[in-house]
Amino acid sequence: MDLSRPETPRPSSVAQRLARLHAALLTPYDADGEVSVASLKRLTAHVKAMGIEGFYVGGSTGEGLLQSVDERLAIFETVAAEAGSGAKIGHVGAIATRDAQALAKGCADLGYDAVSAIPPIYFPHRKDAIFGYYEDILDASQGTPLIIYNIPNMSGVIFTLDDLARLLSLPGVIGIKQTSIDMYQMEQLRRSFPDALLLNGFDEMLMAGLASGANGGVGSTYNVMGQRYLHMQEKLAAGDLAGAARIQSACNEVIDELVRVSVFPGMKYLLYRLGVIDTPVCRKPLLTLSSSTCGRLEEIAARLA
């Protein structure tokens, strides 16, 4: 297994700009289930007000796979206008390569810092086909760099360290969004690819991810607890492990309840109760929570407010 650093030059300035915390933006809907541009603008402003200056748009949290290509492009456009100087990563993953390419081109046209993509899902694909999918996205991205989105629990695709090394060697790939509990692999990636961008993907393991080599993170609950995660990052940088652990534990108490009621609908309900978005509506088949099904989220929203 050859884990030496790839020879391909990397756009290090982009990787450095993206080495931060990024909110995985939700997509607000109106009562009819259509994208609410007004709520999306307020959510973007809300995230910025917490100090989070990175935006990961159209991913799992944003329900991207439940939207049409036109809807996804419109969401990219709205966030690009509202995020201002904030760092922007557009998730362009799709079942069909041509859709992923259209989304990648759209992000490039809008000036996104990078695109990102889960592997193609549902149909079984050989690894060579998956590598080809990423190469095709790069061909369409007009020089906008690509971040591999490794999320084995949801994609069903298991990337070995060799696989990730091969993907990192592709010209234009600058890093990995590592939504995996495998912190050993995170450390191996950092050790083998010291210049790569590694973004931790599980909010409940941000402290572990940063300690294992991640130089940033992407998180759903950054939408409501952004200040906490920034404070945790500061504690770690200062060597205050106990302080960082206390903050992670406080975040995880909220995450425990979100997991119990269903994470994405729960996040929508919290933002609705906080007055950031107009409805808690999720796109079916995802659930939409109500006051009778939200568990302890009313209490948590009051505390977060």
PDB file of C-alpha atoms in Angstrom:
ATOM      1  CA  MET A   1       0.000   0.000   0.000  1.00  0.00           C
ATOM      2  CA  ASP A   2       1.562   3.248  -1.157  1.00  0.00           C
ATOM      3  CA  LEU A   3       0.487   6.050   1.187  1.00  0.00           C
ATOM      4  CA  SER A   4       3.095   8.569   0.116  1.00  0.00           C
ATOM      5  CA  ARG A   5       1.846  12.074  -0.565  1.00  0.00           C
ATOM      6  CA  PRO A   6       0.526  12.507  -4.107  1.00  0.00           C
ATOM      7  CA  GLU A   7       2.595  14.565  -6.491  1.00  0.00           C
ATOM      8  CA  THR A   8      -0.415  16.564  -7.708  1.00  0.00           C
ATOM      9  CA  PRO A   9      -0.099  20.192  -6.561  1.00  0.00           C
ATOM     10  CA  ARG A  10      -2.941  21.214  -4.282  1.00  0.00           C
ATOM     11  CA  PRO A  11      -4.662  24.608  -4.123  1.00  0.00           C
ATOM     12  CA  SER A  12      -3.475  25.057  -0.538  1.00  0.00           C
ATOM     13  CA  SER A  13      -4.950  28.536  -0.211  1.00  0.00           C
ATOM     14  CA  VAL A  14      -8.447  27.108  -0.790  1.00  0.00           C
ATOM     15  CA  ALA A  15      -7.832  24.271   1.657  1.00  0.00           C
ATOM     16  CA  GLN A  16      -6.636  26.763   4.253  1.00  0.00           C
ATOM     17  CA  ARG A  17      -9.703  28.949   3.739  1.00  0.00           C
ATOM     18  CA  LEU A  18     -11.966  25.928   4.215  1.00  0.00           C
ATOM     19  CA  ALA A  19     -10.162  24.644   7.325  1.00  0.00           C
ATOM     20  CA  ARG A  20     -12.904  25.874   9.652  1.00  0.00           C
ATOM     21  CA  LEU A  21     -16.349  24.938  10.945  1.00  0.00           C
ATOM     22  CA  HIS A  22     -19.112  24.874   8.335  1.00  0.00           C
ATOM     23  CA  ALA A  23     -22.825  24.702   9.110  1.00  0.00           C
ATOM     24  CA  ALA A  24     -24.566  22.003   7.108  1.00  0.00           C
ATOM     25  CA  LEU A  25     -27.470  24.247   6.170  1.00  0.00           C
ATOM     26  CA  LEU A  26     -30.993  22.943   6.366  1.00  0.00           C
ATOM     27  CA  THR A  27     -33.457  23.791   3.596  1.00  0.00           C
ATOM     28  CA  PRO A  28     -36.568  25.517   4.987  1.00  0.00           C
ATOM     29  CA  TYR A  29     -39.911  24.932   3.296  1.00  0.00           C
ATOM     30  CA  ASP A  30     -43.212  26.770   3.379  1.00  0.00           C
ATOM     31  CA  ALA A  31     -46.469  25.147   4.479  1.00  0.00           C
ATOM     32  CA  ASP A  32     -46.921  23.673   0.985  1.00  0.00           C
ATOM     33  CA  GLY A  33     -43.502  22.021   1.030  1.00  0.00           C
ATOM     34  CA  GLU A  34     -41.859  24.450  -1.386  1.00  0.00           C
ATOM     35  CA  VAL A  35     -38.442  25.975  -0.704  1.00  0.00           C
ATOM     36  CA  SER A  36     -38.833  29.115   1.417  1.00  0.00           C
ATOM     37  CA  VAL A  37     -36.285  31.635   0.160  1.00  0.00           C
ATOM     38  CA  ALA A  38     -37.135  34.071   2.961  1.00  0.00           C
ATOM     39  CA  SER A  39     -36.494  31.470   5.666  1.00  0.00           C
ATOM     40  CA  LEU A  40     -33.303  30.326   3.950  1.00  0.00           C
ATOM     41  CA  LYS A  41     -31.996  33.892   3.993  1.00  0.00           C
ATOM     42  CA  ARG A  42     -32.813  34.220   7.700  1.00  0.00           C
ATOM     43  CA  LEU A  43     -31.139  30.895   8.468  1.00  0.00           C
ATOM     44  CA  THR A  44     -27.965  31.954   6.664  1.00  0.00           C
ATOM     45  CA  ALA A  45     -27.922  35.226   8.617  1.00  0.00           C
ATOM     46  CA  HIS A  46     -28.586  33.324  11.863  1.00  0.00           C
ATOM     47  CA  VAL A  47     -25.587  31.061  11.272  1.00  0.00           C
ATOM     48  CA  LYS A  48     -23.352  34.040  10.517  1.00  0.00           C
ATOM     49  CA  ALA A  49     -24.532  35.796  13.688  1.00  0.00           C
ATOM     50  CA  MET A  50     -23.295  32.821  15.742  1.00  0.00           C
ATOM     51  CA  GLY A  51     -19.812  33.279  14.297  1.00  0.00           C
ATOM     52  CA  ILE A  52     -19.883  30.342  11.880  1.00  0.00           C
ATOM     53  CA  GLU A  53     -18.450  31.589   8.602  1.00  0.00           C
ATOM     54  CA  GLY A  54     -18.558  28.384   6.588  1.00  0.00           C
ATOM     55  CA  PHE A  55     -21.568  26.986   4.743  1.00  0.00           C
ATOM     56  CA  TYR A  56     -22.022  23.448   3.439  1.00  0.00           C
ATOM     57  CA  VAL A  57     -25.042  23.680   1.175  1.00  0.00           C
ATOM     58  CA  GLY A  58     -27.341  20.961  -0.160  1.00  0.00           C
ATOM     59  CA  GLY A  59     -26.003  17.980   1.751  1.00  0.00           C
ATOM     60  CA  SER A  60     -27.845  15.350   3.771  1.00  0.00           C
ATOM     61  CA  THR A  61     -29.046  17.947   6.277  1.00  0.00           C
ATOM     62  CA  GLY A  62     -30.234  20.145   3.419  1.00  0.00           C
ATOM     63  CA  GLU A  63     -32.342  17.277   1.993  1.00  0.00           C
ATOM     64  CA  GLY A  64     -30.544  17.710  -1.329  1.00  0.00           C
ATOM     65  CA  LEU A  65     -31.387  14.252  -2.640  1.00  0.00           C
ATOM     66  CA  LEU A  66     -35.113  14.989  -2.182  1.00  0.00           C
ATOM     67  CA  GLN A  67     -34.963  18.059  -4.442  1.00  0.00           C
ATOM     68  CA  SER A  68     -34.872  18.627  -8.170  1.00  0.00           C
ATOM     69  CA  VAL A  69     -31.715  19.880  -9.852  1.00  0.00           C
ATOM     70  CA  ASP A  70     -33.406  23.250 -10.452  1.00  0.00           C
ATOM     71  CA  GLU A  71     -34.331  23.553  -6.779  1.00  0.00           C
ATOM     72  CA  ARG A  72     -30.795  22.705  -5.710  1.00  0.00           C
ATOM     73  CA  LEU A  73     -29.329  25.293  -8.074  1.00  0.00           C
ATOM     74  CA  ALA A  74     -31.720  27.939  -6.754  1.00  0.00           C
ATOM     75  CA  ILE A  75     -30.697  27.121  -3.170  1.00  0.00           C
ATOM     76  CA  PHE A  76     -27.015  27.442  -4.131  1.00  0.00           C
ATOM     77  CA  GLU A  77     -27.773  30.842  -5.646  1.00  0.00           C
ATOM     78  CA  THR A  78     -29.645  32.133  -2.585  1.00  0.00           C
ATOM     79  CA  VAL A  79     -26.911  31.083  -0.161  1.00  0.00           C
ATOM     80  CA  ALA A  80     -24.177  32.493  -2.416  1.00  0.00           C
ATOM     81  CA  ALA A  81     -25.879  35.884  -2.277  1.00  0.00           C
ATOM     82  CA  GLU A  82     -26.516  35.815   1.477  1.00  0.00           C
ATOM     83  CA  ALA A  83     -23.265  34.269   2.730  1.00  0.00           C
ATOM     84  CA  GLY A  84     -21.173  37.205   1.557  1.00  0.00           C
ATOM     85  CA  SER A  85     -17.514  36.559   2.268  1.00  0.00           C
ATOM     86  CA  GLY A  86     -18.266  33.309   4.067  1.00  0.00           C
ATOM     87  CA  ALA A  87     -16.720  30.090   2.767  1.00  0.00           C
ATOM     88  CA  LYS A  88     -19.117  28.099   0.594  1.00  0.00           C
ATOM     89  CA  ILE A  89     -19.083  24.384  -0.271  1.00  0.00           C
ATOM     90  CA  GLY A  90     -21.850  23.066  -2.519  1.00  0.00           C
ATOM     91  CA  HIS A  91     -22.841  19.429  -2.194  1.00  0.00           C
ATOM     92  CA  VAL A  92     -23.474  18.170  -5.730  1.00  0.00           C
ATOM     93  CA  GLY A  93     -23.726  14.415  -5.165  1.00  0.00           C
ATOM     94  CA  ALA A  94     -26.491  12.671  -7.094  1.00  0.00           C
ATOM     95  CA  ILE A  95     -27.564   9.237  -8.273  1.00  0.00           C
ATOM     96  CA  ALA A  96     -27.000  10.318 -11.902  1.00  0.00           C
ATOM     97  CA  THR A  97     -23.599  11.666 -12.940  1.00  0.00           C
ATOM     98  CA  ARG A  98     -25.128  14.191 -15.351  1.00  0.00           C
ATOM     99  CA  ASP A  99     -27.097  15.754 -12.469  1.00  0.00           C
ATOM    100  CA  ALA A 100     -23.956  15.971 -10.321  1.00  0.00           C
ATOM    101  CA  GLN A 101     -22.133  17.610 -13.223  1.00  0.00           C
ATOM    102  CA  ALA A 102     -24.898  20.187 -13.755  1.00  0.00           C
ATOM    103  CA  LEU A 103     -24.789  21.055 -10.058  1.00  0.00           C
ATOM    104  CA  ALA A 104     -20.994  21.288 -10.062  1.00  0.00           C
ATOM    105  CA  LYS A 105     -21.068  23.679 -13.001  1.00  0.00           C
ATOM    106  CA  GLY A 106     -23.706  25.746 -11.210  1.00  0.00           C
ATOM    107  CA  CYS A 107     -21.548  26.037  -8.099  1.00  0.00           C
ATOM    108  CA  ALA A 108     -18.559  27.041 -10.216  1.00  0.00           C
ATOM    109  CA  ASP A 109     -20.593  29.748 -11.943  1.00  0.00           C
ATOM    110  CA  LEU A 110     -21.708  31.085  -8.551  1.00  0.00           C
ATOM    111  CA  GLY A 111     -18.171  31.294  -7.197  1.00  0.00           C
ATOM    112  CA  TYR A 112     -18.336  28.518  -4.603  1.00  0.00           C
ATOM    113  CA  ASP A 113     -15.004  27.731  -2.965  1.00  0.00           C
ATOM    114  CA  ALA A 114     -15.438  23.991  -3.495  1.00  0.00           C
ATOM    115  CA  VAL A 115     -17.918  21.292  -4.387  1.00  0.00           C
ATOM    116  CA  SER A 116     -18.435  18.060  -2.508  1.00  0.00           C
ATOM    117  CA  ALA A 117     -20.180  14.802  -3.336  1.00  0.00           C
ATOM    118  CA  ILE A 118     -21.278  11.565  -1.754  1.00  0.00           C
ATOM    119  CA  PRO A 119     -20.553   8.502  -3.893  1.00  0.00           C
ATOM    120  CA  PRO A 120     -23.373   7.408  -6.208  1.00  0.00           C
ATOM    121  CA  ILE A 121     -25.920   5.463  -4.156  1.00  0.00           C
ATOM    122  CA  TYR A 122     -28.619   2.786  -4.542  1.00  0.00           C
ATOM    123  CA  PHE A 123     -27.180   0.940  -7.550  1.00  0.00           C
ATOM    124  CA  PRO A 124     -24.156  -1.237  -6.774  1.00  0.00           C
ATOM    125  CA  HIS A 125     -21.071   0.198  -8.458  1.00  0.00           C
ATOM    126  CA  ARG A 126     -17.552  -1.112  -8.840  1.00  0.00           C
ATOM    127  CA  LYS A 127     -14.930   1.138  -7.294  1.00  0.00           C
ATOM    128  CA  ASP A 128     -13.600   2.099 -10.750  1.00  0.00           C
ATOM    129  CA  ALA A 129     -17.049   3.426 -11.657  1.00  0.00           C
ATOM    130  CA  ILE A 130     -17.139   5.467  -8.452  1.00  0.00           C
ATOM    131  CA  PHE A 131     -13.707   6.914  -9.175  1.00  0.00           C
ATOM    132  CA  GLY A 132     -14.941   7.756 -12.683  1.00  0.00           C
ATOM    133  CA  TYR A 133     -17.962   9.546 -11.211  1.00  0.00           C
ATOM    134  CA  TYR A 134     -15.668  11.825  -9.225  1.00  0.00           C
ATOM    135  CA  GLU A 135     -13.482  12.447 -12.279  1.00  0.00           C
ATOM    136  CA  ASP A 136     -16.594  13.420 -14.267  1.00  0.00           C
ATOM    137  CA  ILE A 137     -17.619  15.889 -11.545  1.00  0.00           C
ATOM    138  CA  LEU A 138     -14.139  17.417 -11.658  1.00  0.00           C
ATOM    139  CA  ASP A 139     -14.427  17.739 -15.435  1.00  0.00           C
ATOM    140  CA  ALA A 140     -17.610  19.799 -14.977  1.00  0.00           C
ATOM    141  CA  SER A 141     -16.458  21.904 -12.034  1.00  0.00           C
ATOM    142  CA  GLN A 142     -14.379  24.319 -14.146  1.00  0.00           C
ATOM    143  CA  GLY A 143     -11.421  24.215 -11.776  1.00  0.00           C
ATOM    144  CA  THR A 144     -13.490  24.461  -8.587  1.00  0.00           C
ATOM    145  CA  PRO A 145     -11.880  21.948  -6.211  1.00  0.00           C
ATOM    146  CA  LEU A 146     -13.656  18.843  -4.949  1.00  0.00           C
ATOM    147  CA  ILE A 147     -14.048  17.463  -1.427  1.00  0.00           C
ATOM    148  CA  ILE A 148     -14.911  13.757  -1.236  1.00  0.00           C
ATOM    149  CA  TYR A 149     -17.876  13.099   1.065  1.00  0.00           C
ATOM    150  CA  ASN A 150     -17.183   9.817   2.851  1.00  0.00           C
ATOM    151  CA  ILE A 151     -20.342   8.717   4.680  1.00  0.00           C
ATOM    152  CA  PRO A 152     -20.376   4.903   4.703  1.00  0.00           C
ATOM    153  CA  ASN A 153     -23.348   4.522   7.077  1.00  0.00           C
ATOM    154  CA  MET A 154     -25.691   6.242   4.615  1.00  0.00           C
ATOM    155  CA  SER A 155     -24.049   5.710   1.221  1.00  0.00           C
ATOM    156  CA  GLY A 156     -23.291   2.025   1.726  1.00  0.00           C
ATOM    157  CA  VAL A 157     -19.881   2.605   0.118  1.00  0.00           C
ATOM    158  CA  ILE A 158     -16.877   1.587   2.214  1.00  0.00           C
ATOM    159  CA  PHE A 159     -13.716   3.432   1.201  1.00  0.00           C
ATOM    160  CA  THR A 160     -10.498   1.809   2.336  1.00  0.00           C
ATOM    161  CA  LEU A 161      -7.437   3.886   3.088  1.00  0.00           C
ATOM    162  CA  ASP A 162      -6.086   2.881  -0.340  1.00  0.00           C
ATOM    163  CA  ASP A 163      -9.329   4.078  -1.966  1.00  0.00           C
ATOM    164  CA  LEU A 164      -9.150   7.446  -0.216  1.00  0.00           C
ATOM    165  CA  ALA A 165      -5.471   7.785  -1.127  1.00  0.00           C
ATOM    166  CA  ARG A 166      -6.389   7.195  -4.784  1.00  0.00           C
ATOM    167  CA  LEU A 167      -9.167   9.788  -4.609  1.00  0.00           C
ATOM    168  CA  LEU A 168      -6.853  12.337  -2.976  1.00  0.00           C
ATOM    169  CA  SER A 169      -4.423  11.822  -5.852  1.00  0.00           C
ATOM    170  CA  LEU A 170      -6.973  13.061  -8.418  1.00  0.00           C
ATOM    171  CA  PRO A 171      -6.070  16.547  -9.701  1.00  0.00           C
ATOM    172  CA  GLY A 172      -8.521  18.955  -8.116  1.00  0.00           C
ATOM    173  CA  VAL A 173      -9.399  16.888  -5.033  1.00  0.00           C
ATOM    174  CA  ILE A 174      -8.339  18.862  -1.965  1.00  0.00           C
ATOM    175  CA  GLY A 175      -9.787  16.868   0.881  1.00  0.00           C
ATOM    176  CA  ILE A 176     -12.396  14.653   2.494  1.00  0.00           C
ATOM    177  CA  LYS A 177     -15.515  15.257   4.551  1.00  0.00           C
ATOM    178  CA  GLN A 178     -15.070  12.305   6.876  1.00  0.00           C
ATOM    179  CA  THR A 179     -18.467  11.385   8.302  1.00  0.00           C
ATOM    180  CA  SER A 180     -17.239   8.195   9.910  1.00  0.00           C
ATOM    181  CA  ILE A 181     -16.626   6.930  13.419  1.00  0.00           C
ATOM    182  CA  ASP A 182     -13.255   5.554  12.282  1.00  0.00           C
ATOM    183  CA  MET A 183     -10.873   7.938  14.032  1.00  0.00           C
ATOM    184  CA  TYR A 184      -7.984   5.609  13.264  1.00  0.00           C
ATOM    185  CA  GLN A 185      -8.580   6.264   9.565  1.00  0.00           C
ATOM    186  CA  MET A 186      -8.818  10.005  10.266  1.00  0.00           C
ATOM    187  CA  GLU A 187      -5.386   9.910  11.924  1.00  0.00           C
ATOM    188  CA  GLN A 188      -3.954   7.797   9.116  1.00  0.00           C
ATOM    189  CA  LEU A 189      -5.202  10.306   6.552  1.00  0.00           C
ATOM    190  CA  ARG A 190      -3.693  13.238   8.415  1.00  0.00           C
ATOM    191  CA  ARG A 191      -0.376  11.430   8.849  1.00  0.00           C
ATOM    192  CA  SER A 192      -0.219  10.367   5.199  1.00  0.00           C
ATOM    193  CA  PHE A 193      -1.631  13.562   3.655  1.00  0.00           C
ATOM    194  CA  PRO A 194      -0.605  16.455   5.910  1.00  0.00           C
ATOM    195  CA  ASP A 195      -1.751  19.096   3.393  1.00  0.00           C
ATOM    196  CA  ALA A 196      -5.207  17.610   2.752  1.00  0.00           C
ATOM    197  CA  LEU A 197      -8.360  19.270   4.047  1.00  0.00           C
ATOM    198  CA  LEU A 198     -10.046  16.913   6.534  1.00  0.00           C
ATOM    199  CA  LEU A 199     -13.496  17.939   7.744  1.00  0.00           C
ATOM    200  CA  ASN A 200     -15.074  16.003  10.604  1.00  0.00           C
ATOM    201  CA  GLY A 201     -18.662  15.052   9.834  1.00  0.00           C
ATOM    202  CA  PHE A 202     -20.195  13.712  13.052  1.00  0.00           C
ATOM    203  CA  ASP A 203     -21.116  16.573  15.405  1.00  0.00           C
ATOM    204  CA  GLU A 204     -21.141  14.264  18.423  1.00  0.00           C
ATOM    205  CA  MET A 205     -17.494  13.396  17.709  1.00  0.00           C
ATOM    206  CA  LEU A 206     -16.106  16.809  16.757  1.00  0.00           C
ATOM    207  CA  MET A 207     -13.658  16.864  19.656  1.00  0.00           C
ATOM    208  CA  ALA A 208     -12.401  13.392  18.742  1.00  0.00           C
ATOM    209  CA  GLY A 209     -12.180  14.334  15.072  1.00  0.00           C
ATOM    210  CA  LEU A 210     -10.164  17.481  15.723  1.00  0.00           C
ATOM    211  CA  ALA A 211      -7.868  15.571  18.078  1.00  0.00           C
ATOM    212  CA  SER A 212      -7.392  12.877  15.404  1.00  0.00           C
ATOM    213  CA  GLY A 213      -6.340  15.260  12.659  1.00  0.00           C
ATOM    214  CA  ALA A 214      -9.374  17.047  11.264  1.00  0.00           C
ATOM    215  CA  ASN A 215      -8.721  20.723  10.584  1.00  0.00           C
ATOM    216  CA  GLY A 216     -12.373  21.663  10.438  1.00  0.00           C
ATOM    217  CA  GLY A 217     -15.860  20.264  10.580  1.00  0.00           C
ATOM    218  CA  VAL A 218     -19.265  20.217   8.915  1.00  0.00           C
ATOM    219  CA  GLY A 219     -22.254  19.868  11.207  1.00  0.00           C
ATOM    220  CA  SER A 220     -26.039  19.939  11.295  1.00  0.00           C
ATOM    221  CA  THR A 221     -26.266  21.156  14.869  1.00  0.00           C
ATOM    222  CA  TYR A 222     -23.933  24.049  14.112  1.00  0.00           C
ATOM    223  CA  ASN A 223     -27.179  25.680  12.894  1.00  0.00           C
ATOM    224  CA  VAL A 224     -28.354  25.984  16.507  1.00  0.00           C
ATOM    225  CA  MET A 225     -25.207  25.541  18.643  1.00  0.00           C
ATOM    226  CA  GLY A 226     -22.563  27.228  16.526  1.00  0.00           C
ATOM    227  CA  GLN A 227     -21.113  29.242  19.411  1.00  0.00           C
ATOM    228  CA  ARG A 228     -20.637  26.105  21.501  1.00  0.00           C
ATOM    229  CA  TYR A 229     -18.612  24.348  18.807  1.00  0.00           C
ATOM    230  CA  LEU A 230     -16.460  27.415  18.187  1.00  0.00           C
ATOM    231  CA  HIS A 231     -15.806  27.624  21.933  1.00  0.00           C
ATOM    232  CA  MET A 232     -14.882  23.934  21.992  1.00  0.00           C
ATOM    233  CA  GLN A 233     -12.410  24.499  19.164  1.00  0.00           C
ATOM    234  CA  GLU A 234     -10.855  27.372  21.115  1.00  0.00           C
ATOM    235  CA  LYS A 235     -10.550  25.198  24.249  1.00  0.00           C
ATOM    236  CA  LEU A 236      -8.790  22.471  22.285  1.00  0.00           C
ATOM    237  CA  ALA A 237      -6.398  24.950  20.678  1.00  0.00           C
ATOM    238  CA  ALA A 238      -5.547  26.240  24.164  1.00  0.00           C
ATOM    239  CA  GLY A 239      -4.914  22.715  25.463  1.00  0.00           C
ATOM    240  CA  ASP A 240      -7.945  22.738  27.766  1.00  0.00           C
ATOM    241  CA  LEU A 241      -9.114  19.192  27.093  1.00  0.00           C
ATOM    242  CA  ALA A 242     -11.417  19.055  30.108  1.00  0.00           C
ATOM    243  CA  GLY A 243     -13.134  22.276  29.069  1.00  0.00           C
ATOM    244  CA  ALA A 244     -13.554  21.032  25.501  1.00  0.00           C
ATOM    245  CA  ALA A 245     -14.964  17.734  26.763  1.00  0.00           C
ATOM    246  CA  ARG A 246     -17.552  19.554  28.886  1.00  0.00           C
ATOM    247  CA  ILE A 247     -18.758  21.480  25.840  1.00  0.00           C
ATOM    248  CA  GLN A 248     -18.889  18.318  23.711  1.00  0.00           C
ATOM    249  CA  SER A 249     -20.955  16.651  26.416  1.00  0.00           C
ATOM    250  CA  ALA A 250     -23.380  19.583  26.551  1.00  0.00           C
ATOM    251  CA  CYS A 251     -23.794  19.426  22.769  1.00  0.00           C
ATOM    252  CA  ASN A 252     -24.308  15.678  22.911  1.00  0.00           C
ATOM    253  CA  GLU A 253     -27.173  16.028  25.398  1.00  0.00           C
ATOM    254  CA  VAL A 254     -29.025  17.952  22.687  1.00  0.00           C
ATOM    255  CA  ILE A 255     -27.936  15.490  20.001  1.00  0.00           C
ATOM    256  CA  ASP A 256     -29.225  12.558  22.108  1.00  0.00           C
ATOM    257  CA  GLU A 257     -32.738  14.017  21.972  1.00  0.00           C
ATOM    258  CA  LEU A 258     -32.447  14.823  18.261  1.00  0.00           C
ATOM    259  CA  VAL A 259     -31.478  11.219  17.576  1.00  0.00           C
ATOM    260  CA  ARG A 260     -34.463  10.027  19.629  1.00  0.00           C
ATOM    261  CA  VAL A 261     -37.019  12.080  17.676  1.00  0.00           C
ATOM    262  CA  SER A 262     -35.180  11.958  14.284  1.00  0.00           C
ATOM    263  CA  VAL A 263     -32.306  14.312  13.602  1.00  0.00           C
ATOM    264  CA  PHE A 264     -33.278  16.328  10.526  1.00  0.00           C
ATOM    265  CA  PRO A 265     -36.947  16.838  11.516  1.00  0.00           C
ATOM    266  CA  GLY A 266     -35.733  17.655  15.025  1.00  0.00           C
ATOM    267  CA  MET A 267     -33.335  20.296  13.737  1.00  0.00           C
ATOM    268  CA  LYS A 268     -36.131  21.845  11.683  1.00  0.00           C
ATOM    269  CA  TYR A 269     -38.390  21.925  14.741  1.00  0.00           C
ATOM    270  CA  LEU A 270     -35.734  23.631  16.876  1.00  0.00           C
ATOM    271  CA  LEU A 271     -35.141  26.332  14.262  1.00  0.00           C
ATOM    272  CA  TYR A 272     -38.902  26.797  13.916  1.00  0.00           C
ATOM    273  CA  ARG A 273     -39.334  27.215  17.675  1.00  0.00           C
ATOM    274  CA  LEU A 274     -36.383  29.628  17.737  1.00  0.00           C
ATOM    275  CA  GLY A 275     -38.193  31.768  15.147  1.00  0.00           C
ATOM    276  CA  VAL A 276     -35.491  31.366  12.501  1.00  0.00           C
ATOM    277  CA  ILE A 277     -37.629  29.520   9.943  1.00  0.00           C
ATOM    278  CA  ASP A 278     -41.369  29.740   9.292  1.00  0.00           C
ATOM    279  CA  THR A 279     -42.334  26.066   9.444  1.00  0.00           C
ATOM    280  CA  PRO A 280     -40.840  22.771  10.673  1.00  0.00           C
ATOM    281  CA  VAL A 281     -41.843  21.102   7.387  1.00  0.00           C
ATOM    282  CA  CYS A 282     -39.542  18.423   5.957  1.00  0.00           C
ATOM    283  CA  ARG A 283     -39.894  16.943   2.517  1.00  0.00           C
ATOM    284  CA  LYS A 284     -41.604  13.570   2.529  1.00  0.00           C
ATOM    285  CA  PRO A 285     -40.871  10.787   3.214  1.00  0.00           C
ATOM    286  CA  LEU A 286     -39.041  12.564   6.073  1.00  0.00           C
ATOM    287  CA  LEU A 287     -41.255  13.222   9.070  1.00  0.00           C
ATOM    288  CA  THR A 288     -42.418  16.657  10.149  1.00  0.00           C
ATOM    289  CA  LEU A 289     -42.549  17.034  13.923  1.00  0.00           C
ATOM    290  CA  SER A 290     -45.300  18.738  15.882  1.00  0.00           C
ATOM    291  CA  SER A 291     -45.731  19.790  19.503  1.00  0.00           C
ATOM    292  CA  SER A 292     -47.046  16.297  20.278  1.00  0.00           C
ATOM    293  CA  THR A 293     -44.143  14.438  18.652  1.00  0.00           C
ATOM    294  CA  CYS A 294     -41.190  16.693  19.410  1.00  0.00           C
ATOM    295  CA  GLY A 295     -40.156  15.112  22.703  1.00  0.00           C
ATOM    296  CA  ARG A 296     -38.055  17.500  24.809  1.00  0.00           C
ATOM    297  CA  LEU A 297     -37.271  19.884  21.961  1.00  0.00           C
ATOM    298  CA  GLU A 298     -39.573  22.616  23.303  1.00  0.00           C
ATOM    299  CA  GLU A 299     -37.498  22.669  26.495  1.00  0.00           C
ATOM    300  CA  ILE A 300     -34.225  22.581  24.546  1.00  0.00           C
ATOM    301  CA  ALA A 301     -35.349  25.418  22.261  1.00  0.00           C
ATOM    302  CA  ALA A 302     -36.135  27.539  25.305  1.00  0.00           C
ATOM    303  CA  ARG A 303     -32.657  26.921  26.700  1.00  0.00           C
ATOM    304  CA  LEU A 304     -30.948  27.661  23.377  1.00  0.00           C
ATOM    305  CA  ALA A 305     -32.929  30.878  22.963  1.00  0.00           C
TER     306      ALA A 305
END
